[in-house]
Structure formats: C-alpha cells, structure tokens
XYZ file of C-alpha atoms in Angstrom:
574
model
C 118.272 106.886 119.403
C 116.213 108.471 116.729
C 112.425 107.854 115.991
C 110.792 109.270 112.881
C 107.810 108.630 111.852
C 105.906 107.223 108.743
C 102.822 105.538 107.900
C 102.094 102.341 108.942
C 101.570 100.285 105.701
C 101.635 96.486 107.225
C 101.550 95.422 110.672
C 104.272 93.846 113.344
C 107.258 94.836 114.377
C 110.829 93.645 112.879
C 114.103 94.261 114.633
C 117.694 93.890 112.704
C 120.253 95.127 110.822
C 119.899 97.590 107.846
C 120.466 96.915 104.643
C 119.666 100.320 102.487
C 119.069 99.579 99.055
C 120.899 101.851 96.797
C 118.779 103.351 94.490
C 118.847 101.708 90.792
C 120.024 104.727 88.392
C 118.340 105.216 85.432
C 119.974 107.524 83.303
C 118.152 108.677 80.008
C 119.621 110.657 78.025
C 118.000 112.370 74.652
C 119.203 111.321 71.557
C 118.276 112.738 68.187
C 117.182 109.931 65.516
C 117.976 109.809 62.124
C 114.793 109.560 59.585
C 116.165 106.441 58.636
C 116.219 104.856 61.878
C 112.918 105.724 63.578
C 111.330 102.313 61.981
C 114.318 100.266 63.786
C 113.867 103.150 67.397
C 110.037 101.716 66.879
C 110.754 98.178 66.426
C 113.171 98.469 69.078
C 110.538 100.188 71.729
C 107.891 97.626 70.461
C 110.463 94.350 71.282
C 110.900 95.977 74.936
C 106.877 95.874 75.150
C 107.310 91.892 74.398
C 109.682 91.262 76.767
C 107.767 93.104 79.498
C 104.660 90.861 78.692
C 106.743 87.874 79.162
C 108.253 89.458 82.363
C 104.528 89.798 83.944
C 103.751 86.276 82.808
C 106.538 85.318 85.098
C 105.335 87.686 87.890
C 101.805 86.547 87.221
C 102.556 82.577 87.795
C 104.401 83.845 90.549
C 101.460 85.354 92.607
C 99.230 82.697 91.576
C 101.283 80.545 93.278
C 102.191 82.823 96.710
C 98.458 84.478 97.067
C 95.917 83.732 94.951
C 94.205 84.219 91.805
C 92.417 87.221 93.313
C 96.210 89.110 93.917
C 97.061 87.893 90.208
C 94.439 90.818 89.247
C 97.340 93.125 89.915
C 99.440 91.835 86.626
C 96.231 92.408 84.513
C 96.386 95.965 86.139
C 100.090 95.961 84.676
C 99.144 94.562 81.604
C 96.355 97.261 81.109
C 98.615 100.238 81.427
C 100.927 98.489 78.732
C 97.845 98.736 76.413
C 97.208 102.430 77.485
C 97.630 104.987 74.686
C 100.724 106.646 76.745
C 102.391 103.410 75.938
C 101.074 102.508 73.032
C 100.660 105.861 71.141
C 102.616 108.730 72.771
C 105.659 107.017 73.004
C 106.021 106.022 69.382
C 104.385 110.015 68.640
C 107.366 111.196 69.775
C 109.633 108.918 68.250
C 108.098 109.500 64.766
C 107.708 113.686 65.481
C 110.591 114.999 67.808
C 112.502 111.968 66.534
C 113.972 111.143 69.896
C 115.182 107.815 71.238
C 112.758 105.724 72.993
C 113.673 105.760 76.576
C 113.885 109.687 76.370
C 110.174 109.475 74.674
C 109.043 107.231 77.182
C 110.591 108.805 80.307
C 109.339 112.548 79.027
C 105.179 110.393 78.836
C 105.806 108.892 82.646
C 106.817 111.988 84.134
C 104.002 114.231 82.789
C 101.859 111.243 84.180
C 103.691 111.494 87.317
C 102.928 115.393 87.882
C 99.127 114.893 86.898
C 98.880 112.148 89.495
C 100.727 114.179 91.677
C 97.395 116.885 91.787
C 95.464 114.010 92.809
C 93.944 114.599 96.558
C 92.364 111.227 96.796
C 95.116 108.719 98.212
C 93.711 105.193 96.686
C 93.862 106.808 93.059
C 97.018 108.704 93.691
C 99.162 105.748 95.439
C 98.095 104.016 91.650
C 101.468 105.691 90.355
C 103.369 103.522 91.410
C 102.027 100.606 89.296
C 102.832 103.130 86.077
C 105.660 103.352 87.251
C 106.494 99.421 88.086
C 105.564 99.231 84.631
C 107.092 102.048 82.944
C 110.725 100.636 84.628
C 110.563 97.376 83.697
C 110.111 98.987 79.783
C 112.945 101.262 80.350
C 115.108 98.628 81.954
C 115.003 96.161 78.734
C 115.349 99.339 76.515
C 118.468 99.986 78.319
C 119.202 96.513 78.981
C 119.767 96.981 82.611
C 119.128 94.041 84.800
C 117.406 94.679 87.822
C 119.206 94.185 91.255
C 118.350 91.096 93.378
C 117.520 91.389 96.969
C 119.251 87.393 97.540
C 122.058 89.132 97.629
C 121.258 90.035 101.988
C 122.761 87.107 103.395
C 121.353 87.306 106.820
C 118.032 88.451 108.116
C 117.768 92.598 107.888
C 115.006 95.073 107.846
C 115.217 96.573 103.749
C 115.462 100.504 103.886
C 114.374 101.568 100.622
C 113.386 105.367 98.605
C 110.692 103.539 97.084
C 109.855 99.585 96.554
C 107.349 99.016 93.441
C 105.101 96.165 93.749
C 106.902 93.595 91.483
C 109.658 93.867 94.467
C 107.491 93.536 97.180
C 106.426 89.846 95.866
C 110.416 88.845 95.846
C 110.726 90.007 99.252
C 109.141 86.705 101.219
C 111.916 84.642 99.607
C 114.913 87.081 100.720
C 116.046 87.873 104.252
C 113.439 90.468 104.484
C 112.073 91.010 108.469
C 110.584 93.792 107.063
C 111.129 97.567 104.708
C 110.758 101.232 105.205
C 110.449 103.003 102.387
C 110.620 107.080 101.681
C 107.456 107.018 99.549
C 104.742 105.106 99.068
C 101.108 105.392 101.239
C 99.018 103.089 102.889
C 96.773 101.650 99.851
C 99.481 101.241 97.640
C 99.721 98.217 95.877
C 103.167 97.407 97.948
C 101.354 97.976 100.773
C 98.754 95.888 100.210
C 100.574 92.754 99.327
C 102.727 93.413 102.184
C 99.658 92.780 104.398
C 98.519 89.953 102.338
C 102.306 88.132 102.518
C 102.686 89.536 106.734
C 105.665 91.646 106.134
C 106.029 94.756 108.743
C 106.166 97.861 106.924
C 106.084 101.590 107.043
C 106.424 103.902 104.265
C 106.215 107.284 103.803
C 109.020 108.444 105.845
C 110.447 111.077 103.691
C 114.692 110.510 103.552
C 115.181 106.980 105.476
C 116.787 105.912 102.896
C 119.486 108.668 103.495
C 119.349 108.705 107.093
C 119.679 104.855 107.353
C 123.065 102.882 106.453
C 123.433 99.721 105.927
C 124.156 97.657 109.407
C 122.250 100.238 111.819
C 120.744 98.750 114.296
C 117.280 99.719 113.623
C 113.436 98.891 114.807
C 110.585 98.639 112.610
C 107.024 99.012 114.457
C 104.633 99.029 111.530
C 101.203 99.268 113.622
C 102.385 102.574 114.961
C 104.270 103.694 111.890
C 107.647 104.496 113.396
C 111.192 103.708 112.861
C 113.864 104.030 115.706
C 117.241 103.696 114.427
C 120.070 103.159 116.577
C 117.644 101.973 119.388
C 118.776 102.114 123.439
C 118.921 98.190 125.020
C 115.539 99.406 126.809
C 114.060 99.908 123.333
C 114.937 96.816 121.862
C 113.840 94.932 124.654
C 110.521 96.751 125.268
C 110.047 95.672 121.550
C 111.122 92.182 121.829
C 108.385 91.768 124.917
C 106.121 93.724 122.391
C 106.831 91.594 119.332
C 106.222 88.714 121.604
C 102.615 89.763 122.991
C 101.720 90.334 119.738
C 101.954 86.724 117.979
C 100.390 86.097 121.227
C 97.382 88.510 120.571
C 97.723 87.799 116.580
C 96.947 83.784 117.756
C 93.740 85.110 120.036
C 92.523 87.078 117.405
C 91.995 84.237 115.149
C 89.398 83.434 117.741
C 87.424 86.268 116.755
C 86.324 85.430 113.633
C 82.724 84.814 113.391
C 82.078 86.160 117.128
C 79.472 88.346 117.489
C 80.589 91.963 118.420
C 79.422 92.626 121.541
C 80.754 94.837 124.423
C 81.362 93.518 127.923
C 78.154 94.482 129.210
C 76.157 93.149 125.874
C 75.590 96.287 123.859
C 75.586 94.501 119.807
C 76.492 96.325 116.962
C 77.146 95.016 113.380
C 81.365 94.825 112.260
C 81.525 94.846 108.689
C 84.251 95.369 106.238
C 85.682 98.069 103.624
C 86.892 95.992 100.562
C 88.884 98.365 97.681
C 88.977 96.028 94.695
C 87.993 91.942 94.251
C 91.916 91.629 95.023
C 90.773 91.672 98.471
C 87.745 89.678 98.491
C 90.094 86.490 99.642
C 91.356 87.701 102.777
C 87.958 89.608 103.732
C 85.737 86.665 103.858
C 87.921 84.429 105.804
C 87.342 86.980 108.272
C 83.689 86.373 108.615
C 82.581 89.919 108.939
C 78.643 91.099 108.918
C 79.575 92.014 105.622
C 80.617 94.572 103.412
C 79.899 98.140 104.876
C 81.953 99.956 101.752
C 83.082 98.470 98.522
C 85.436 101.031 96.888
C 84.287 101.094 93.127
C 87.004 103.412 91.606
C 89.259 100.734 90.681
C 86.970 99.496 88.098
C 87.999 103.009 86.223
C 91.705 102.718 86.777
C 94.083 102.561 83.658
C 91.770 102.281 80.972
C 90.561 104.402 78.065
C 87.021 104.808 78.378
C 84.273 103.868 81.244
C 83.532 100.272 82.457
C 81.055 98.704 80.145
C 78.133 97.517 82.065
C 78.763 93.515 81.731
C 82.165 94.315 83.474
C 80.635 95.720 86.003
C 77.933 94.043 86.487
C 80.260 90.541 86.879
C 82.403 92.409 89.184
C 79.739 93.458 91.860
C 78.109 89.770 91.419
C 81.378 88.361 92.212
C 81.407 90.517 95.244
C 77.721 89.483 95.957
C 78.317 86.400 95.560
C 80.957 85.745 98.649
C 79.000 87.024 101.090
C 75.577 86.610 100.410
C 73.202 86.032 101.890
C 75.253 89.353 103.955
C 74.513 92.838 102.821
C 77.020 94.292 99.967
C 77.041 98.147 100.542
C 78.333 98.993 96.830
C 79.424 102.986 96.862
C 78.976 104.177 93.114
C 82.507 105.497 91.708
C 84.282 108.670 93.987
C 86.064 109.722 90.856
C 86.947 113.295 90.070
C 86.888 115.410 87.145
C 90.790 114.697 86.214
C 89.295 110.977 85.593
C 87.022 112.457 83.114
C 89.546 112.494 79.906
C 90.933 108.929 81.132
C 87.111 108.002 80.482
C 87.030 109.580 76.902
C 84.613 112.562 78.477
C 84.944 116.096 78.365
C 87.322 117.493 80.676
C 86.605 120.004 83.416
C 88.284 123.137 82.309
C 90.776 125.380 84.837
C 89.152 123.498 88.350
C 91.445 124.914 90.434
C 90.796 122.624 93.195
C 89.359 119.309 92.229
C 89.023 117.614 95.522
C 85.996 120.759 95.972
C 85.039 120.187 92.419
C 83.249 117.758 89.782
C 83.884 114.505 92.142
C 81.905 111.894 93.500
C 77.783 112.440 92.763
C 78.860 115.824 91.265
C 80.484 114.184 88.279
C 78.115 111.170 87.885
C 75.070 113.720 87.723
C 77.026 115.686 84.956
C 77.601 112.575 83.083
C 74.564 110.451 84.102
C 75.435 107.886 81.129
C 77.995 107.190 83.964
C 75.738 106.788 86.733
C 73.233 105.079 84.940
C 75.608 102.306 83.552
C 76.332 101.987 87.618
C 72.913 101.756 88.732
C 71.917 98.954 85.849
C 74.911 96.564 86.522
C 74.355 96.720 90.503
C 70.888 95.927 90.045
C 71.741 92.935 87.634
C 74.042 91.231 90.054
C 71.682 91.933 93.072
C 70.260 88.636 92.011
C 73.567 87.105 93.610
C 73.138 88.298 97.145
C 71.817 91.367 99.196
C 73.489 94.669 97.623
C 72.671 98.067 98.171
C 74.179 101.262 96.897
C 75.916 104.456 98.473
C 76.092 107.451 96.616
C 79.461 109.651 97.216
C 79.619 113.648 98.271
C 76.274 114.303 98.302
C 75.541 117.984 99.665
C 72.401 118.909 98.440
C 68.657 117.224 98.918
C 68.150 118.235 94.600
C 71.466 115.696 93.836
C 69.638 112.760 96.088
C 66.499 113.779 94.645
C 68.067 113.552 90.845
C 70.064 110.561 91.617
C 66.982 108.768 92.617
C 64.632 109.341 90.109
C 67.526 108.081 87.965
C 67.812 104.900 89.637
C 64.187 104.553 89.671
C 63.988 104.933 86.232
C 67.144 102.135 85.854
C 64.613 99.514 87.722
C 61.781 100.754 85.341
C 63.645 99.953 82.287
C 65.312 96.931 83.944
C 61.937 95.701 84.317
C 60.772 96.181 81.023
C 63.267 94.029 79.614
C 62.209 91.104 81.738
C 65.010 91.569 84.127
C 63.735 90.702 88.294
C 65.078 92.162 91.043
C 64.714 89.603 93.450
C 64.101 92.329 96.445
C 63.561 96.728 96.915
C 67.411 98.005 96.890
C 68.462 100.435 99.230
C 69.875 103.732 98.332
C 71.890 105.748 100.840
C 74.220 108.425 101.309
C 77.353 108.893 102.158
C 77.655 111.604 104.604
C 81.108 113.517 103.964
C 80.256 117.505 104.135
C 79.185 119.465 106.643
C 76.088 120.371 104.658
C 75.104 116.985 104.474
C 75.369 116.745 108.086
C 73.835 119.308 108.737
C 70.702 119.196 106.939
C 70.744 115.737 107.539
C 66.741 115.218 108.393
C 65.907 116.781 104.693
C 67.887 113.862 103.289
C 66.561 111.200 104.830
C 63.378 111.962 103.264
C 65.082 110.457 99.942
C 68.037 107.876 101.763
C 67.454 104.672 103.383
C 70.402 104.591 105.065
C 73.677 106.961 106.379
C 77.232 106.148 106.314
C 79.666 108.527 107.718
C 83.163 109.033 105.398
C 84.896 110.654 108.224
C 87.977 111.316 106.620
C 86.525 114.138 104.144
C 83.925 114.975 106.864
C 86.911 115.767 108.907
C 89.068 117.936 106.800
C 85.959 120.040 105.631
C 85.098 120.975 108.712
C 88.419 121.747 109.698
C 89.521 123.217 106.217
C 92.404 121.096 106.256
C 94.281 119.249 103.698
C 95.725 116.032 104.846
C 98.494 115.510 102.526
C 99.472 119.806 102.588
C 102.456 119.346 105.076
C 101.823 122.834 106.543
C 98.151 122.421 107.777
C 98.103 118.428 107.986
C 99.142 118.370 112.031
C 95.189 120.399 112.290
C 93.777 117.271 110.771
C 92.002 115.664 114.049
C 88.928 113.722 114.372
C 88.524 114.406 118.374
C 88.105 118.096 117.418
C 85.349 119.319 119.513
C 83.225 120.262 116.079
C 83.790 117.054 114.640
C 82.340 114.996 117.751
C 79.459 117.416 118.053
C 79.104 117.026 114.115
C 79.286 113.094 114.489
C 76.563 113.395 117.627
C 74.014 115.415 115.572
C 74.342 112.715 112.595
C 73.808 109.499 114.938
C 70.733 111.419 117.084
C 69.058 112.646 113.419
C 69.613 109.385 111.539
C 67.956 107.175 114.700
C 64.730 109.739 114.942
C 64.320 108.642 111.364
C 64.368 104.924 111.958
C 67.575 104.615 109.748
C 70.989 103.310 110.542
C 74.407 105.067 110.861
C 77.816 102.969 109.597
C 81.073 104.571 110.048
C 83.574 103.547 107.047
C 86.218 106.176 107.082
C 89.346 106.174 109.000
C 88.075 106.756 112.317
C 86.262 103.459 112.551
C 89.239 101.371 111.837
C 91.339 103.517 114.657
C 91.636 101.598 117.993
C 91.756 105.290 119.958
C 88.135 106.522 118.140
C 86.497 103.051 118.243
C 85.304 103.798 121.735
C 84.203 107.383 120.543
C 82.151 106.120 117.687
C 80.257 102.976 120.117
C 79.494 105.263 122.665
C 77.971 108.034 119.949
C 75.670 105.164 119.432
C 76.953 104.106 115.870
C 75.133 101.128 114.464
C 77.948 99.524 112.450
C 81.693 100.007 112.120
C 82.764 99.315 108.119
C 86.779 98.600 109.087
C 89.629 97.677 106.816
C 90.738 93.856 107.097
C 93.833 94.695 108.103
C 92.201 96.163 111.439
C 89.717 94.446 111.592
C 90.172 91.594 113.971
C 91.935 93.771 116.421
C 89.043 96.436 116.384
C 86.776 93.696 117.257
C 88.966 92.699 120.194
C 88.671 96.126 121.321
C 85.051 96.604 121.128
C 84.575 93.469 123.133
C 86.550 94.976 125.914
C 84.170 98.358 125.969
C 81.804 99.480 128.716
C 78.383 100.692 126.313
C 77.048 102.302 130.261
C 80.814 103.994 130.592
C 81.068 105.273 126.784
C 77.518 106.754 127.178
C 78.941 108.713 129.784
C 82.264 109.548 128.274
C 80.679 110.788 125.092
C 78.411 113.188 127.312
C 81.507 114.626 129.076
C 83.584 114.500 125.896
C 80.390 116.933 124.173
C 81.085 119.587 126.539
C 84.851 119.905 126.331
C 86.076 122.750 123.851
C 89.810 121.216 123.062
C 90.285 118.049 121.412
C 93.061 116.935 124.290
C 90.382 117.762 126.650
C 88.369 114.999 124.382
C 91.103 112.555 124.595
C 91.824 112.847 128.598
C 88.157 111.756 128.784
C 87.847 108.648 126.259
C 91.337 107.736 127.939
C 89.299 106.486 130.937
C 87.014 104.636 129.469
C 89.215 102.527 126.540
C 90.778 99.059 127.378
C-alpha cells in the first residue's frame, strides 16, 4: 500500500480501477519557410484561430447547458487570450521575421509565457496557465491536425490518473466513467479544479509523478478532502473508505440543512460566516449557500488576459452584479492584489530587475505607484454601491502613510463622484487587510484610518515564518499553529476590539476544520470561508464549546512548539 500525497482540489472520496491517461504528444518541430510561403504559413495559423473559435462555441453551449451561464465566463476567458497580442501578434512576428512554421512560432510564445508564469508566487494568478495553455493546444492541435483523445473510450467506472487535465477536459469528464482524477499538476484554484467542485467530481492534483507511478487497473483510492492517493490499498483500507464514503453522503445530506442557520456554537456564542468568492463564475453556487455574505471578493481576475487595465464601466457592472446577489448583505470588495509582473500585461511601465516580486510592487504598493489604477477601482465600487452594501479592503498594507494616501484618494473619488451628481446611497467602509507583521504589529496606528480588519493569514503566515509555500525545501516550516503566529493572531483580535472594530479571517486558516476552533476561541468576529468548505465549517462551529476554546486558546498562548499547540486545541475540537 502506498499513500502520497497531493492537494485536495474537489471533495469525496472515489474508489476503482486506474485508468492512466497517456500523455497526448505534441511534437513540434522547426521548419524554415520559404519567402514565398509565409502568406499561406499565415493564412494557415489564422484558419487554426477559426476553428478554435468554433471549438469554444461548442464548449461554450456545452457549459451553458451542464452549469450555468456564470461557468460559461470561462470560454470568454478562452476567447480573450485568443485575442491577446501573443496570439495575435507574436506568433505571426515570427512567422514573417525568423520565418518559421507556425506551430514552432507558437510553441516558442507559450513556453516563454509558461516560464514568466512560472515566477509567479501568487497561486490564483499562477494556476491561470493552464487556461493559456487549454488554449494554446487546441491551436496547435488543428495546426497539426491532431484529434484529441476521448475519455468514452473507459468502459467501466475508474478513477482517471492524469500529468495534467486542462479545463476543456474536465467538462467531458461527467459524461465518461469518471469516479474521479489525480493529476501531477495543477493547484487548488485552477480552473479544473474549480469546475470539478462545481460538477462533484473527487479530485486531487498536484501529486508530482502519479501519472508514472499509477498503471492502468491498480486498485487505487482517491480521498480528495484530505488530498491523498493510496494505490494498491490493504482490504482494511478500502473498507475504512467505503464506511467513510458512506458517512459522508450521509453528512453531505445534513449539511444541506445548514444553509441559512445561524452560526452559533453549542453554548450560543454567534459569529457572522461569510464567504470568499474569486470571480462572478462563482457567484451561483455561493448564494445558494445563504452565507452572511461576502467577507472577500478576489478582484484580480478582472485583470487576467487582457492588454490594458479594466475600464471603469467593466468594473463597475462587475461589482454591481456582485452587489446585487446579496444585498441587502455586506460585499467586502478587496481592490486588485496584483504584482508588478502584471504591470506590462496592463500597458504600464514595468518594474525593472525586482528580484523578488512577492516582497515587491504588489497589492497597495503597486496601486499607490499607479493611482490611475486605484482610482479607476475606487470610482466603479462606489458606482455599484447603489446595488447593495459594499465596502472595500485594501491589500498589503504595511505602513500608516499608504492607508493614509489611499484614503485621501478615495475621499477625493466620492468628492468628484459627487460633483457629477452621482449619490452614494450610504458612508463606505474602508479597511485593511492585515497580511505583514508590521501591520500587525502596529495595528492600533492603523485603525486610526481603517474601519475594519481582515486577517489574510496565508501571507501573514509565511512572513512571519520567512517561508515560501510553494519552495519545496522550506514549505514543510509553513504552519499556522506556530507559537508566533497564534500570539500574532491574539494581539490583532485584542487591538482591533479596544478600537470598537471587527476582525474577519479570509485566508486559509479560516476555511481549515483543525484552525476553526483556534480562530473562535481567539475571539474572531467573522470567518470569510471558501464555498467549497463552507457548509462543513459551519457544522463544525456549531459543535464548539466558546467557554472551552477560551480556555484552550489561553493554554495554547503559553506553549512554545506548535505540536504543543495542537495537543491542546485537540481537546477541545468535535
């Protein structure tokens, strides 16, 4: 029996049969073009760019039909990176100058894509790849005329082992014998991984070389809340699982109970539940969940494959749209967490030799460079705060002069707002999103200037530890029970309540059954969760002690190792 272990990209549990998809070889090879022929090379590229249109048209009707128009947002995505100048200009460029075939010219623009997205620290933006890449194989497919493989060839039910699955194959999968896939790459906001969720498919990706340890017909077990895959499982396993699979329709039925109950804990301590949404493709399956709203909606999407920034009307319909579902609940809108390798994508100056850009020009840092970029952000939230109760976040923040500059901005946005006859139908709250230790820190100076806190513990976390999640060599010191970080967390809840203010939690941590009892018992106001945990977090919370977490959290303060921290929630979690 082996167990290895990935990242749990879609929840439930599958138990089969292999069947290891061979990877689809795409050879390109570089051919030198005659003067006379680079007009037919273009035509040629360009008639591949048609037929991938008409492919997404298909894909589009497709997802209309299986999820929603909100998941049919994903085949504009597509369709925007087909209009992107690597597509559009680059690719013919090098026709025309190194006079080279197509598919060479295109493969050569995809992989320099590939290694600047590879430099990328934050995982939403990086794990965007893949749709390039969905894109950039359907392209080289009809260039090559190579049809693509169909999964109805598995006969019988089997758990798909995979080096990487692309979007456009995750929506075939719900009408093949599918239980479930692992997959070598991939991360847990993918695009896969998201409609894997939305069409209840276990998964778990990132698992390194399953695809080369698995064979087709292994006997293998799929747990995709836990992220693991045990291949060639003992009778004990497979039946533990079975029981396991079992309890968990069982718990999946009583969680539908949940939605719209208050979140309470067994002896009647309230506290708000709201939910993290990263793009209107998820606005469907959030609201059906009845949450107290929307503690963190994830902006950055709105700059994804385009060639300059969002123009304000964009904007402005998107964050209405948003407003919109869940007035009259509170819309916590987080101005973009881009970073300076963004900046060219958005036709601005690029940051020149930053070493490391996850410490760099990100988040407020950027906007405050370019505050044509902020202010376009500021104007269109305020403009669709007519169509339900938004307020805004503002990213990174480690100094009391960026609040202070970001604020007079926005107060200046309302000013002019005003004096075109625009109304803001109630004050707007600006807060902060604390994710450095010097915010943290200094935390009482900066709620002189925020209304409100919200903890991103999954940068918090790393720079307090100085550790980089995705560096393979330091990532196992990446632990949000380290004694710092719970004294770091304390200091943050006990400062923002002497000022009156509330605390949210919206990073990882709040959307982790084995921290959820850490955070209620810190005294956290609201939990911002992810959908997909969201019901089951509830559940938890319900089951909590406040009088027992209190007392936990008091014990846990004085412990100096983080196991030490975990022997003491242990006692207190359901």
């Amino acid at each position: 029996m082996i167990v290895i272990k990935g990242v749990a990209a879609s929840p439930g549990i599958a138990i089969g049969k292999a069947h290891t998809l061979e990877p689809e070889e795409i050879v390109v090879t570089r051919l030198e073009i005659p003067a006379t022929k680079i007009r037919q090379e273009i035509r040629r590229f360009k008639a591949a760019l048609d037929a991938t249109y008409h492919d997404l048209d298909q894909a589009e009707a497709k997802v209309l039909k299986m999820l929603g128009k909100e998941h049919a947002r994903l085949i504009d995505t597509h369709r925007l990176i087909l209009t992107d100048p690597l597509i559009t200009k680059d690719v013919t460029r090098r026709i025309v100058e190194e006079r080279v075939n197509a598919e060479f010219a295109l493969s050569e623009a995809l992989e320099r894509v590939n290694q600047a997205f590879e430099k990328i620290q934050d995982e939403f933006f990086r794990e965007r790849r893949h749709d390039l890449f969905d894109v950039g194989k359907r392209l080289l497919s009809h260039l090559l005329k190579q049809e693509k493989k169909s999964l109805s060839n598995i006969r019988t039910p089997a758990v798909l082992v995979a080096h990487n699955l692309l979007p456009s194959d995750t929506l075939n999968l719900k009408e093949s014998n599918v239980l479930g896939f692992v997959t070598d790459l991939g991360g847990r906001t993918s695009h896969t991984a998201i409609l894997a969720q939305s069409l209840k498919i276990p998964a778990v990706v990132g698992l390194s070389d399953a695809s080369r340890r698995i064979r087709t017909g292994d006997e293998v077990i799929l747990d995709g809340d836990q992220g693991l895959v045990i291949i060639h499982p003992s009778p004990e396993a497979v039946a533990k699982y079975q029981l396991t699979r079992r309890r968990l329709i069982k718990d999946e039925e009583a969680l539908d109970s949940l939605r719209g109950v208050p979140t309470v804990t067994a002896d009647g301590h309230k506290l708000k539940m709201m939910a993290n949404l990263d793009s209107l493709d998820d606005l469907k399956a959030l609201t059906v969940l009845k949450p107290d709203g929307v503690g963190l909606f994830r902006t950055e999407y709105l700059y994804l494959n385009r060639t300059g920034a969002p123009p304000e009307e964009e904007q402005m319909k998107a964050y209405a749209q948003a407003a919109k579902a869940f007035d009259p609940l509170p819309l916590v809108i987080r101005t973009a967490d881009i970073g300076g390798d963004r900046t060219a994508h958005l036709g601005l100056e690029n940051p020149k030799n930053e070493a490391n850009p996850f410490m760099g020009l990100r988040g407020i840092r950027l906007f405050l460079r370019h505050p044509e970029l902020l202010r376009t952000q500021f104007r269109a939230i305020l403009r669709a705060s007519s169509h339900g109760k938004v307020k805004i976040m503002l990213p990174m923040v480690s100094t009391l002069h960026e609040l202070q500059t970001a604020r007079r901005l926005f107060v200046q946005v309302q000013q002019d707002l005003a004096g075109e006859g625009v109304v803001l139908p109630r004050p707007i709250e600006l807060g902060i999103m604390v994710e450095v230790p010097s915010a943290a820190l200094m935390l009482d100076a900066l709620l002189s200037e925020a209304d409100f806190v919200s903890v991103g513990t999954n940068d918090l976390i790393q720079y307090t530890l100085a550790v980089d999640r995705i560096n393979e060599d330091v990532a196992h010191l990446y632990d949000p029970f380290h004694p710092a970080v719970l004294r770091l967390l304390h200091e943050i809840v006990e400062v923002t309540h002497r000022h009156g203010k509330t605390v949210t939690v919206c990073g990882e941590m709040s959307s982790d059954p084995k921290a959820v009892p850490l955070l209620v018992g810190l005294g956290v106001d609201v939990l911002s969760v992810s959908a997909r945990m969201f019901l089951r977090i509830k559940q938890i919370v319900r089951g909590l002690h406040m009088e027992h977490l209190r007392e936990a959290v008091r014990q846990s303060l004085l412990q100096s190792e983080s196991d030490a921290v975990r022997r003491v929630l242990s006692d207190v979690a359901p």
